[in-house]
XYZ file of C-alpha atoms in Angstrom:
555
model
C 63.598 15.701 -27.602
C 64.565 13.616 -24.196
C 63.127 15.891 -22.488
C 60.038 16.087 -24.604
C 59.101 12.425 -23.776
C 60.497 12.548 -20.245
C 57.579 15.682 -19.759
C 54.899 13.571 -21.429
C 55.846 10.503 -19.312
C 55.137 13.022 -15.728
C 51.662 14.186 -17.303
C 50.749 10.416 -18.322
C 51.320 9.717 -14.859
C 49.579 12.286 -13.405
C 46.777 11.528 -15.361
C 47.072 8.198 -14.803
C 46.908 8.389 -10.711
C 44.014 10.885 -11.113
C 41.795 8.598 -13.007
C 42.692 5.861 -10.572
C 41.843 8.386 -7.300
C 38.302 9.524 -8.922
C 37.525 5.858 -9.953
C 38.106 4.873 -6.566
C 35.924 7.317 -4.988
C 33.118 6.540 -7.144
C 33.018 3.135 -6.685
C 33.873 2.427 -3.543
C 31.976 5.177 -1.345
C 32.449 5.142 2.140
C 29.779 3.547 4.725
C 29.227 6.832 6.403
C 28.111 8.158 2.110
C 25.387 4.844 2.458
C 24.119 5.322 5.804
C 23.604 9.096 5.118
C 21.942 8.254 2.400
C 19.369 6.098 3.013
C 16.488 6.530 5.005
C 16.657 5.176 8.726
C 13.614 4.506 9.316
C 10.599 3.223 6.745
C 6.962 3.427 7.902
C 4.713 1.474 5.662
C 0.943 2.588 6.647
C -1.960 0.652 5.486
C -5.326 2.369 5.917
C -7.884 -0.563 5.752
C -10.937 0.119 3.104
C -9.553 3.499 1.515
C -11.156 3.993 -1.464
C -8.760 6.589 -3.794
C -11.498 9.036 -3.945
C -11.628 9.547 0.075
C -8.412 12.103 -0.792
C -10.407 14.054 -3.010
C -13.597 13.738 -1.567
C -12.636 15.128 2.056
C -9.797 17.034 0.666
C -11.289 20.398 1.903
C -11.713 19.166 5.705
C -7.797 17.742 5.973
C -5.415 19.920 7.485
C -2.381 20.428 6.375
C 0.067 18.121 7.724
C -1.406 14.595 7.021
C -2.519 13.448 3.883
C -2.160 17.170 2.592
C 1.580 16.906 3.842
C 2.222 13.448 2.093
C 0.588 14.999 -1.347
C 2.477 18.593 -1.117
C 5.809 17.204 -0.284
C 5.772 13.630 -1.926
C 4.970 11.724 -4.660
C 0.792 10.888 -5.426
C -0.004 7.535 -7.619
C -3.259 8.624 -8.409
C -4.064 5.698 -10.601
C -3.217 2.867 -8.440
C -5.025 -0.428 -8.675
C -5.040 -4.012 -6.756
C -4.372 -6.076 -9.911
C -6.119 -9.272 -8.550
C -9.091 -10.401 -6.813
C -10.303 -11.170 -3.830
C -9.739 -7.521 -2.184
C -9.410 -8.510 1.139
C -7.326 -7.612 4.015
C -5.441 -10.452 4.495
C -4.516 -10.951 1.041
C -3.820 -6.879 0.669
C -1.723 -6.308 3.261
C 0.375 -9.972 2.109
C 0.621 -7.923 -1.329
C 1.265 -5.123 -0.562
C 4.639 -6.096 1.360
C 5.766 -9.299 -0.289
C 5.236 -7.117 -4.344
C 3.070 -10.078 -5.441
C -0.381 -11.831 -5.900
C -2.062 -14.370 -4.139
C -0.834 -16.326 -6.982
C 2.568 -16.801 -5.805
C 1.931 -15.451 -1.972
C -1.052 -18.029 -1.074
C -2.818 -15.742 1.076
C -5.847 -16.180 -0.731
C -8.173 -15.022 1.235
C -9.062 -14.082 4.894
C -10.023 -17.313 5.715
C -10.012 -20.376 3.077
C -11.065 -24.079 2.605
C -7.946 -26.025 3.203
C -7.965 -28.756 0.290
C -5.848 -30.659 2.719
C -7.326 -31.167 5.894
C -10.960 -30.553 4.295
C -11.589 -26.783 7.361
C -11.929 -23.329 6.846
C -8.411 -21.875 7.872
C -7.243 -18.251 9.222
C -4.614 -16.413 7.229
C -2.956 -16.132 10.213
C -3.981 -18.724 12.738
C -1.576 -21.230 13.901
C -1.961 -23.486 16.886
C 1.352 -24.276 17.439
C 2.214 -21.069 19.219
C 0.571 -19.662 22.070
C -0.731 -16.395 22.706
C 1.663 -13.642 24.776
C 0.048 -11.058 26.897
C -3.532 -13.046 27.174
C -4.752 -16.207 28.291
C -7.234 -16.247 25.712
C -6.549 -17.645 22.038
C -6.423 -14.598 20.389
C -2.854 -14.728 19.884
C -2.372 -18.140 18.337
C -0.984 -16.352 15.614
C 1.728 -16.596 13.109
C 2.647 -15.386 9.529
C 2.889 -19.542 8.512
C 0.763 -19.647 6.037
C 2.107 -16.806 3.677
C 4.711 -18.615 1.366
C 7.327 -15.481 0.521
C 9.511 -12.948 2.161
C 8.225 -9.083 2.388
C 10.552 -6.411 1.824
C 10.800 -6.453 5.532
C 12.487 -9.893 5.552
C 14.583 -8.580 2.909
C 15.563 -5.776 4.714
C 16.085 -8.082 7.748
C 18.771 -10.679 5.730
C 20.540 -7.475 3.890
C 21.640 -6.097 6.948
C 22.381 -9.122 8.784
C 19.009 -9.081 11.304
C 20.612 -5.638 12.377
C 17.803 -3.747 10.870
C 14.953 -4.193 12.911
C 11.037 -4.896 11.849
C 8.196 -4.259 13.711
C 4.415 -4.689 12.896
C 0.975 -2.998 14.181
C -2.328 -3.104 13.589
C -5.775 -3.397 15.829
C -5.975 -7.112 13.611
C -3.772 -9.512 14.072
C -3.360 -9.639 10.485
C -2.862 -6.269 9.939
C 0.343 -6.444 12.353
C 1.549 -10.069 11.151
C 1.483 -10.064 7.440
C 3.233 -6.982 6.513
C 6.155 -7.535 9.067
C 6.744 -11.018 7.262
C 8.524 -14.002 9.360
C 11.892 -12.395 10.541
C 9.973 -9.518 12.236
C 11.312 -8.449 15.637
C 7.321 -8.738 17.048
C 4.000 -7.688 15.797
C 1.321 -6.597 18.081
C -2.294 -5.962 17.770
C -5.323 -5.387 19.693
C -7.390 -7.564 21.920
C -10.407 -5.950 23.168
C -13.633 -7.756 25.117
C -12.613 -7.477 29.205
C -8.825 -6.631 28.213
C -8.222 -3.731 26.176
C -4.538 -4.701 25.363
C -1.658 -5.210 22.842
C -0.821 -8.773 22.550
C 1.863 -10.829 20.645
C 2.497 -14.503 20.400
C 5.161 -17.304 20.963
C 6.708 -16.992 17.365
C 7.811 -13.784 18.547
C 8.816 -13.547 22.069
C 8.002 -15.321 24.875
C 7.065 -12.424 27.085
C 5.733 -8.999 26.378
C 8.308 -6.360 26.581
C 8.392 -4.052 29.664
C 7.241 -1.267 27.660
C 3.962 -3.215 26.337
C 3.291 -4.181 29.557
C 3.550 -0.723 31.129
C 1.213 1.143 27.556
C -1.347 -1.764 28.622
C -1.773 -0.700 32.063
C -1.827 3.030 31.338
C -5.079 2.817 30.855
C -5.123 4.919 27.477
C -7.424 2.405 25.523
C -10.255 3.265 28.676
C -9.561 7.130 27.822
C -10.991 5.997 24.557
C -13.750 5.318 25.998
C -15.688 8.327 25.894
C -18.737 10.021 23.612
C -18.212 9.746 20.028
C -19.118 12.810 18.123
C -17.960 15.030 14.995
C -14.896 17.121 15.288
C -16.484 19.589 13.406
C -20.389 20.861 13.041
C -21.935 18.508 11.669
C -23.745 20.886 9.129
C -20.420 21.455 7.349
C -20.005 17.771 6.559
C -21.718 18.457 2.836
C -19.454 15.842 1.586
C -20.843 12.666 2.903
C -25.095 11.917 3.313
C -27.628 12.268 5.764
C -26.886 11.262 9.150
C -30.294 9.511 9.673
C -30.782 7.526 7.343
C -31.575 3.293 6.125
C -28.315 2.317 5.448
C -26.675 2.178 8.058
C -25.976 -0.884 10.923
C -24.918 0.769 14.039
C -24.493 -0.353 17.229
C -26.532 -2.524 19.422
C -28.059 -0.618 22.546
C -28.590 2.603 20.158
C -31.676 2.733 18.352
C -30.483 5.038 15.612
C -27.459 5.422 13.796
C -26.998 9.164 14.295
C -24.539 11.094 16.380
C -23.492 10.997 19.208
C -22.161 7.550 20.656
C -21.690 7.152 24.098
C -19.157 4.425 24.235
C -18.432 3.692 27.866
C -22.270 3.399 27.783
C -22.590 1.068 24.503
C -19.696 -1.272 25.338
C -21.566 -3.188 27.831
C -23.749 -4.356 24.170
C -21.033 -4.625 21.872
C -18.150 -6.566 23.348
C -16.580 -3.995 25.491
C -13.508 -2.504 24.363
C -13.968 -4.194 20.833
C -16.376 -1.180 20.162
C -13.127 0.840 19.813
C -12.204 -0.891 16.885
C -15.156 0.185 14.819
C -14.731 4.238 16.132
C -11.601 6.966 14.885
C -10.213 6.425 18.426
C -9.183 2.858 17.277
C -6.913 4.608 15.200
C -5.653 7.517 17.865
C -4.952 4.157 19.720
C -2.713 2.651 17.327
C -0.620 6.113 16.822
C -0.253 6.124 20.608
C 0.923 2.788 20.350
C 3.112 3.183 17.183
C 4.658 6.776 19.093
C 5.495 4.156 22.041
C 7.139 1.239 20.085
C 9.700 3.819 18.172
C 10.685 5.616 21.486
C 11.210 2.268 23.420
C 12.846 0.344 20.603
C 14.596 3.044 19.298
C 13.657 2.784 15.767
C 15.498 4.842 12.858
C 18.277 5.574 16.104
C 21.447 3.829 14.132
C 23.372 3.201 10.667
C 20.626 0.371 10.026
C 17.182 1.390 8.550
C 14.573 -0.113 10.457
C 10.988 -0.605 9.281
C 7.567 -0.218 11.321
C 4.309 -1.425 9.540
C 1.248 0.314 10.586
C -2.380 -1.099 9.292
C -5.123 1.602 10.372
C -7.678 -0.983 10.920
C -10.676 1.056 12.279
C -11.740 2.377 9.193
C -12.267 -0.551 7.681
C -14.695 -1.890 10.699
C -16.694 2.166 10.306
C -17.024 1.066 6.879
C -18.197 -2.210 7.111
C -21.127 -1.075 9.838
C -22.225 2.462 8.112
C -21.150 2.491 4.790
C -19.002 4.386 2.100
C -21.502 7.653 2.301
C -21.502 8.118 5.968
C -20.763 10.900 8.197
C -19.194 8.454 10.824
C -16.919 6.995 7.641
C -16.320 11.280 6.975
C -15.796 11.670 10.283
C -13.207 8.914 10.873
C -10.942 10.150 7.974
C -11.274 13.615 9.267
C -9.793 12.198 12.695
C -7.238 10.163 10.921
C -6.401 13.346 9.418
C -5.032 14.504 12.611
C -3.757 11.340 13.885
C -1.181 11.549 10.790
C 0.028 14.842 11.448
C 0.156 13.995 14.978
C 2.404 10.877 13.715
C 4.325 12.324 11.459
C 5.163 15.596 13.394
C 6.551 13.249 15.937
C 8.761 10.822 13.497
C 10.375 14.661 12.637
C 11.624 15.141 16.106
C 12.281 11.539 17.226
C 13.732 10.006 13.789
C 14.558 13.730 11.990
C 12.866 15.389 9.418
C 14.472 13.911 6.064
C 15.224 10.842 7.376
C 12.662 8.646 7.287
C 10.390 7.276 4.586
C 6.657 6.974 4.625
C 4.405 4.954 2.016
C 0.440 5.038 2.498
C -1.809 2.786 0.924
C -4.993 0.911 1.190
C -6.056 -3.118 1.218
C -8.919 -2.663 -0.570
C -12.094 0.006 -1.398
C -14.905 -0.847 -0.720
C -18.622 -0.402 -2.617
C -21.546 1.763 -1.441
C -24.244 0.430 -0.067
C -26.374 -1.432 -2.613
C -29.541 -0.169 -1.028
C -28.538 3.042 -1.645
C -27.503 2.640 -5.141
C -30.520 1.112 -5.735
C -32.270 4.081 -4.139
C -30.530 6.367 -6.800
C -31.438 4.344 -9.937
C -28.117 2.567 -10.334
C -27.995 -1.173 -10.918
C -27.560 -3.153 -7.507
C -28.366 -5.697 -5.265
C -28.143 -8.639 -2.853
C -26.994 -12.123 -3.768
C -29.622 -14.634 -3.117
C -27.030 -17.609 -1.598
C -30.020 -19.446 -0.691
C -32.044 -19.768 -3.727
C -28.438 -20.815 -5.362
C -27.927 -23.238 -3.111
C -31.404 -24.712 -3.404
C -30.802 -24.923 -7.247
C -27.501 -25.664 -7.204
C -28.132 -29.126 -5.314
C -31.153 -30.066 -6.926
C -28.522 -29.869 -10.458
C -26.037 -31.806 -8.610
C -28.794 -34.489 -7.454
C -30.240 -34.803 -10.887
C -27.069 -34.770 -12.733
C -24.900 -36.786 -10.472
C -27.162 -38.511 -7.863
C -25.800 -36.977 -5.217
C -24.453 -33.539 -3.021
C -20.642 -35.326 -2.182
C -18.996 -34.585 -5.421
C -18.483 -30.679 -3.796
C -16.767 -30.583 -1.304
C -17.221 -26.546 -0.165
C -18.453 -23.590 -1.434
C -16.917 -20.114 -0.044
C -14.919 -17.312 -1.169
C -17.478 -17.210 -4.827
C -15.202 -20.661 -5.044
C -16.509 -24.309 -5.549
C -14.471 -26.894 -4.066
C -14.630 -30.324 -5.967
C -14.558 -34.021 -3.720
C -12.104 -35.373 -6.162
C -12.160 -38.525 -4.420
C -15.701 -38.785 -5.398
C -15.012 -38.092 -8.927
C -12.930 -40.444 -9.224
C -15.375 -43.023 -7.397
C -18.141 -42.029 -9.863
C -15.796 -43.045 -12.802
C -15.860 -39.070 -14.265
C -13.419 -36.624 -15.071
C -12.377 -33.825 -13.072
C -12.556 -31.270 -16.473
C -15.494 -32.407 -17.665
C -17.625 -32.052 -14.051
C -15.945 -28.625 -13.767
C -17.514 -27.774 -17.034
C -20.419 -28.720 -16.462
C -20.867 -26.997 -12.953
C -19.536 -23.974 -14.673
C -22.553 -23.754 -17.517
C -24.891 -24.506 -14.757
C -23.444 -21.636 -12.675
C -23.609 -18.774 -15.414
C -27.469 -19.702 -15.357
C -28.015 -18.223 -11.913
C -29.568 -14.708 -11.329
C -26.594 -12.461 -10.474
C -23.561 -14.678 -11.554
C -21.807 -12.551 -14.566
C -19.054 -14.950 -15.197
C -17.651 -18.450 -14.092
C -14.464 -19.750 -14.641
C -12.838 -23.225 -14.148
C -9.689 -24.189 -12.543
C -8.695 -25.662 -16.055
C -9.278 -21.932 -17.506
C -7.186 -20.457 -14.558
C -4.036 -23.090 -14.926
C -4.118 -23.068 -19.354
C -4.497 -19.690 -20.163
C -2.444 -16.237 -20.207
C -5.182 -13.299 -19.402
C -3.508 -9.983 -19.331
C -6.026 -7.406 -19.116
C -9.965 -7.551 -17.798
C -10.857 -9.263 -15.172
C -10.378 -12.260 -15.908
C -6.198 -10.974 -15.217
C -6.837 -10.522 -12.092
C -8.998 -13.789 -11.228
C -6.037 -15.692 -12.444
C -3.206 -13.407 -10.331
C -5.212 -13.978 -7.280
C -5.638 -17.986 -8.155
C -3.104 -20.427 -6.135
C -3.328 -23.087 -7.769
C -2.744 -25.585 -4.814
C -5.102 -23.906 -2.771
C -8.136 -22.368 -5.184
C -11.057 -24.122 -5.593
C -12.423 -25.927 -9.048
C -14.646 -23.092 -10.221
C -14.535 -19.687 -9.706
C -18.013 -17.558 -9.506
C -17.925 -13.692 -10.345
C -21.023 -11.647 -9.663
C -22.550 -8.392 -11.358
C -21.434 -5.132 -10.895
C -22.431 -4.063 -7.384
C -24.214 -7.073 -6.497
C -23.017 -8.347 -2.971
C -23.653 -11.478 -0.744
C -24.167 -9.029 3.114
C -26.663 -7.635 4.620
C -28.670 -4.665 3.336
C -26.449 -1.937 5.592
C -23.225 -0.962 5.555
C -20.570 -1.527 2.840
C -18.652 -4.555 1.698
C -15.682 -5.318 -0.878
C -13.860 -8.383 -2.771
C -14.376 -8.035 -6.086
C -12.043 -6.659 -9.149
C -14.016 -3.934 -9.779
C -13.048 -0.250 -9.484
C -14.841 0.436 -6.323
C -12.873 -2.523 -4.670
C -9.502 -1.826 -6.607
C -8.738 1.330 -6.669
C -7.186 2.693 -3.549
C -4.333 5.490 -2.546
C -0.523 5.464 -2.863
C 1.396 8.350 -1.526
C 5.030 8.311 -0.782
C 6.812 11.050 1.196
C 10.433 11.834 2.584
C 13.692 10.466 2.145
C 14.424 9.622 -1.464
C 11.192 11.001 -3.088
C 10.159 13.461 -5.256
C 7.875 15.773 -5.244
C 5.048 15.093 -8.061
C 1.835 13.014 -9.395
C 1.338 10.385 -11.758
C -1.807 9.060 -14.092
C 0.161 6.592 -14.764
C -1.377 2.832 -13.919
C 0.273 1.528 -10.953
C -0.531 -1.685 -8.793
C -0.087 -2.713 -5.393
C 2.865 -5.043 -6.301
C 4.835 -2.386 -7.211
C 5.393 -1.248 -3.591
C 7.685 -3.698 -2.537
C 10.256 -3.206 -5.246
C 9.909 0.361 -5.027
C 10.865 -0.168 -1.385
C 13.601 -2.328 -1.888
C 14.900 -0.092 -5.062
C 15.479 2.567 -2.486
C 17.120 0.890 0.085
C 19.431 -1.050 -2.502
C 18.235 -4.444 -1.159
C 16.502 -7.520 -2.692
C 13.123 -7.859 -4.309
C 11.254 -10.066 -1.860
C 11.659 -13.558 -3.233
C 8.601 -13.816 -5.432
C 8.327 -10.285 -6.380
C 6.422 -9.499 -9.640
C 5.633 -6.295 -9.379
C 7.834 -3.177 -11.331
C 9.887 -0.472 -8.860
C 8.147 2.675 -9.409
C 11.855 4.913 -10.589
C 10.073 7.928 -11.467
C 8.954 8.360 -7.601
C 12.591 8.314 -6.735
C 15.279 11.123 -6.038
């Protein structure tokens, strides 16, 4: 019997030690099981003005190692949504990184009326820095004015500033936003006489030896040469007529139509700024991107590093032909190659499987209302005059005078409270009544107040999405929504901002390490990228996250 109990005693022990030995291994891996682990290098890609259905529409001119490559071996959202309005790029890229609205993140806009200091201000304008590789002002620049941290800045305090974060984009914006205020630099483009990458003072204080050496290589002047369609320009079935009336253009060309000689049309449209609204802008920015990871050896140690990338020149394509163009066809077609180019050279610089890629969009964008219109669907141009005209005359008979607003921009009315408050009236009450007189007007489909925005809990419609992209200490007092495809620019090219399908639904493929391989219906919105982010990398949510991590798009 003693020895019974003495034999159950050893295999208690046993046991005992065993269970001790595989609990310690579970949870306490070792650093080298983390490091391996996670990716070393994330590359969050914003392609300015990608509407979702550029995938499908173009699908049979991609090759097969860009956007093909992202789809085939990742994971496709094909249901993904901005979940506020405006849709602009500043905002976009600010939500796309930070996993919130402009509710919360305050970039409301590109530019906005400062309630403050009564001036229109830049989403990323700030006078007290100065600019770093240009005399001229165009890198007074600074990521001030958005009010949260980005998964980047997360990624920056987790690993104790080890991790480093650098942004890019041909706009300032483009580079500043996304990186967030711990970056390492961000760097964009400034064109005219220059044709270089510039930083500013919140940064560095001089541009690194490599940026100086890119900027005298003179690879934005090999740019510089005729613009024409990789491919015969028969085959592009997909996208409309190359001649046609609804199109801008540049100045110094009569028509439109292919080719563009642009060492020739520079001299008329502010020199090496022309490259901005051509694919090259975008070959320019790979180049540039292919640069920064060699030189600052990105995705090189145990610390994953992150490198924003904003593909700006398709949103300034858009913008001058339109949505139906061959140059917009044309430009994705190039991009096309540009990714495989980029992502064939993270796979021998970084290593195949050990990187992470996300790709999404700031915004759509509509077609061209004169267009619609010319195909029987209901469209048009916002007459801000004859608003104006009727809108003071009101404001004259009702209140006796124009002070009592203060600005109008952004489909926003800005109230002079001090005013109010002189003319013995109530704030509520004069926002009311400048919101019936609104919803009169030709074009206007819906008008909200400030009131509305602050009181109630929308969850679905637009009106959702007015109030996640209202700030409440920098909105203005009524809120102005227009019809369905009606737009206040001029009668070529294409435009976006508002919460409507064209504007909100864009692309969101992920790719590489930590992601399956698969699609989704499923709803998504732009939020959601920054937890999905940090989910992966086992770091914070930026600090006013709101959006959901996306788990099913996770190995």
């Amino acid at each position: 019997m003693k020895k019974f109990y003495v034999l159950i005693l050893i295999v208690l022990a046993f046991t005992s030690c065993k269970s001790q030995s595989i609990n310690s291994n579970t949870i306490q891996p070792s650093h080298t099981e983390i490091t391996e682990n996670k990716p070393k290098l994330i590359v969050g890609i914003v392609v300015d003005q990608m509407r979702y259905d550029y995938l499908t529409r173009f699908e049979t001119k991609f090759g097969e190692g860009g956007f093909k490559r992202m789809m085939r071996q990742g994971f496709n959202c094909k249901n993904n949504h901005f979940n506020y309005v405006p849709t602009y790029t500043g905002p976009g890229h600010a939500s796309v990184f930070s996993g919130t609205t402009p509710k919360y993140h305050g970039v409301i806009s590109n530019n906005w009326y400062d309630k403050e200091t009564n001036e229109i201000v830049y989403c990323a304008g700030d006078d007290t820095v100065n600019s770093v590789g240009t005399e001229s002002a165009a890198g007074q620049m600074s990521p001030h004015r958005m009010l949260v941290t980005t998964f980047c800045d997360e990624n920056r305090l987790f690993t104790q500033l080890k991790g480093k974060t650098i942004g890019i984009s041909l706009k300032d914006r483009g580079a500043i936003l996304p990186a967030g205020h711990t970056a390492n630099a961000a760097y964009w483009f400034h064109g005219v006489d220059e044709g270089a990458w510039i930083s500013s003072t919140f940064y560095m204080n001089e541009l690194p030896e490599w940026v100086k050496a890119f900027n005298i290589s003179e690879k934005a002047e090999s740019y510089l040469k005729v613009w024409n369609t990789l491919y015969d320009i028969s085959t592009y079935s997909e996208s409309g007529a190359d001649e046609n009336r609804f199109e801008g253009g540049f100045q110094g060309k009569e028509k439109a139509v292919f080719p563009y000689d642009l060492a020739e049309l520079s001299k008329d449209n502010r020199g090496f700024d022309i490259l901005k609204a051509t694919p090259f802008g975008n070959s320019l920015t790979v180049d540039f991107s292919m640069e920064a990871i060699k030189a600052e050896n990105l995705g090189q140690d145990d610390f994953t590093d992150v490198l924003t990338v904003s593909f700006s020149a398709t949103d300034y394509v858009g913008h001058n032909f339109g949505v139906n163009s061959k140059e917009v066809q044309d430009t994705y077609i190039r991009l096309d190659k540009d990714l495989e180019r980029f992502f064939n050279f993270l796979d021998e610089t970084v290593g195949e499987g050990s990187y992470t890629v996300f790709l999404t969009s700031d915004h759509g964008a509509v077609n061209v209302p004169s267009y619609l219109n010319s195909v029987n669907i209901p469209s048009g141009y916002v007459d801000n005059n004859l608003r104006k005209e009727k809108f003071q005359e009101f404001l004259i008979s009702i209140y006796g005078t124009t002070e009592i607003v203060e600005n109008i921009s952004n489909n926003q009315i800005f109230i002079n409270k001090e005013k109010v408050e002189e003319l013995g009236l109530n704030i509520r009450e004069v926002q009311e009544a400048i919101a019936n007189e609104q919803i009169k007007y030709k074009n206007i489909a819906k008008v909200y107040t400030a009131a509305t925005m602050n009181s109630a809990n929308f969850s679905q419609g637009i009106e959702a999405l007015l109030q996640n992209g209202y700030n409440q200490k920098r909105s203005g007092d009524v809120i102005l929504v227009d019809d369905v495809a009606y737009i206040s620019y001029g009668i070529t090219g294409s435009t976006h901002g508002s919460a409507l399908n064209y504007d909100t639904h864009v692309p969101l493929l992920f790719f590489g390490n930590g992601i399956k391989h698969g699609e989704t219906y499923e709803k998504t919105v732009i939020p959601d990228i920054a937890p999905t982010i940090s989910a992966l990398l086992g770091i914070s949510f930026p600090n006013s996250n709101t959006g959901k991590p996306l788990g099913f798009i996770i190995d």
